[in-house]
Amino acid sequence: MLIRRPDPIPASEITDPALFRRRRAFLRYAAGVLGAAAVPAAFAVPGPHGRERLEVAVRGRFSTDEAPTSYASVTGYNNFYEFGVNKRDPARLAGSLRTRPWTVVVEGACERPRTFDIDELLRRFPLEERVYRLRCVEAWSMVIPWVGFPLAALLKAVQPTSEARYVAFETLHDPEQMPGQRRRILDWPYREGLRIDEAVHPLALIAVGLYGEVLPNQNGAPLRLVVPWKYGFKSIKSIVRIRLVPEQPPTTWHMAAPDEYGFYANVNPDVPHPRWSQRRERRIGELRKRPTLPFNGYAEEVAHLYAGMDLRRFY
Ligand SMILES: Nc1nc2c(c(=O)[nH]1)N[C@H]1C(S)=C(S)[C@@H](COP(=O)(O)O)O[C@H]1N2
Ligand SMILES: [Mo]
């Protein structure tokens, strides 16, 4: 169920008091040194979690009113195989990822293929905060206040042609920065894809932050996809390439285990993973399991995209 909510995370709920005091002290210090009125707008004052704050233009669109998962869990319990296969590895090891300079190539079936610098994207697209559920295929879920812009806005900038029926995404491939890539756990680089109508759906988000601040590396900095009605693995991290293509592109988990992970990967409690049920999920931070909802609760928005498709065959 989606409910509009103007300001979904009161600062008091999410701010660790010690960090909050530290920030206040820092602001007083900055005001003292520079004079209160002289603190320039671009002065990067860190947010309550110590990372650079993002200027959010729109809040609450498409947002759930469920309580966000704690910042500690969102940033400490991750799947990012480029930094190891254990949930704690990315937070420990992703510090080696350099997120500046960073460019994203958007190419293929479009009139204006080009390379975007991450800072240009941040200036160009007004940022929104959207609180989405994320449902991993491993049957756990979180609620995450993302900051980002619609993928549709980025695709529109390159003017896709009628040949553009799918969109293929690639993560950075650099074993020097990503220690997990020194082993062939997966066929690197990590690849994902969407059909074009899924990609331009307003729920499909390019996230550049969470909890109002710049994305931590373990969450896919400096930019990652978020497709809230699909299993988490579709939401590819640390993207360097986006290609508009005529055919369904190969995707990492489908290549690794085609019987277990399909191209569509829409959250579906009626289609079990071959080795476990998808009926219920553990919301990180809760004890009792919750029922899993079709399309992760976003059926009203996206079910029409799959009208007439057999979602058992196209899992
Ligand atoms: N490049 C890349 N993207 C990835 C993954 C990965 O291993 N590598 N894991 C996926 C999986 S399985 C999930 S559940 C989500 C987890 O996102 P989070 O750690 O930000 O919650 O990222 C997805 N994106
Ligand atoms: Mo996942």
mmCIF file of C-alpha atoms in Angstrom, residues 4 29 51 53 68 74 79 82 124 150 169 181 186 207 223 225 233 245 263 283-284 292 308:
data_model
loop_
_atom_site.group_PDB
_atom_site.id
_atom_site.type_symbol
_atom_site.label_atom_id
_atom_site.label_comp_id
_atom_site.label_asym_id
_atom_site.label_seq_id
_atom_site.Cartn_x
_atom_site.Cartn_y
_atom_site.Cartn_z
ATOM 1 C CA ARG A 4 1.738 9.901 0.445
ATOM 2 C CA TYR A 29 32.205 26.434 15.183
ATOM 3 C CA ARG A 51 28.265 12.242 5.174
ATOM 4 C CA ARG A 53 23.987 16.253 2.845
ATOM 5 C CA PRO A 68 12.585 3.117 7.817
ATOM 6 C CA VAL A 74 20.836 -0.148 5.840
ATOM 7 C CA ASN A 79 24.823 -7.526 -0.694
ATOM 8 C CA GLU A 82 32.368 -6.937 -5.509
ATOM 9 C CA ARG A 124 21.056 18.644 -13.529
ATOM 10 C CA PRO A 150 13.880 9.047 -11.975
ATOM 11 C CA PHE A 169 23.347 -1.655 -16.939
ATOM 12 C CA GLN A 181 36.369 -9.194 -8.450
ATOM 13 C CA LEU A 186 30.307 -13.988 -10.624
ATOM 14 C CA ALA A 207 19.693 6.683 -6.193
ATOM 15 C CA LEU A 223 24.895 6.004 -8.192
ATOM 16 C CA LEU A 225 19.484 1.671 -9.623
ATOM 17 C CA PHE A 233 19.461 -8.061 -7.187
ATOM 18 C CA VAL A 245 19.455 -2.162 -26.803
ATOM 19 C CA PHE A 263 15.237 -11.634 -16.060
ATOM 20 C CA ARG A 283 12.003 -7.255 7.860
ATOM 21 C CA ILE A 284 15.470 -6.429 9.180
ATOM 22 C CA THR A 292 5.480 -10.910 1.042
ATOM 23 C CA GLY A 308 -1.079 -11.016 -20.285
#
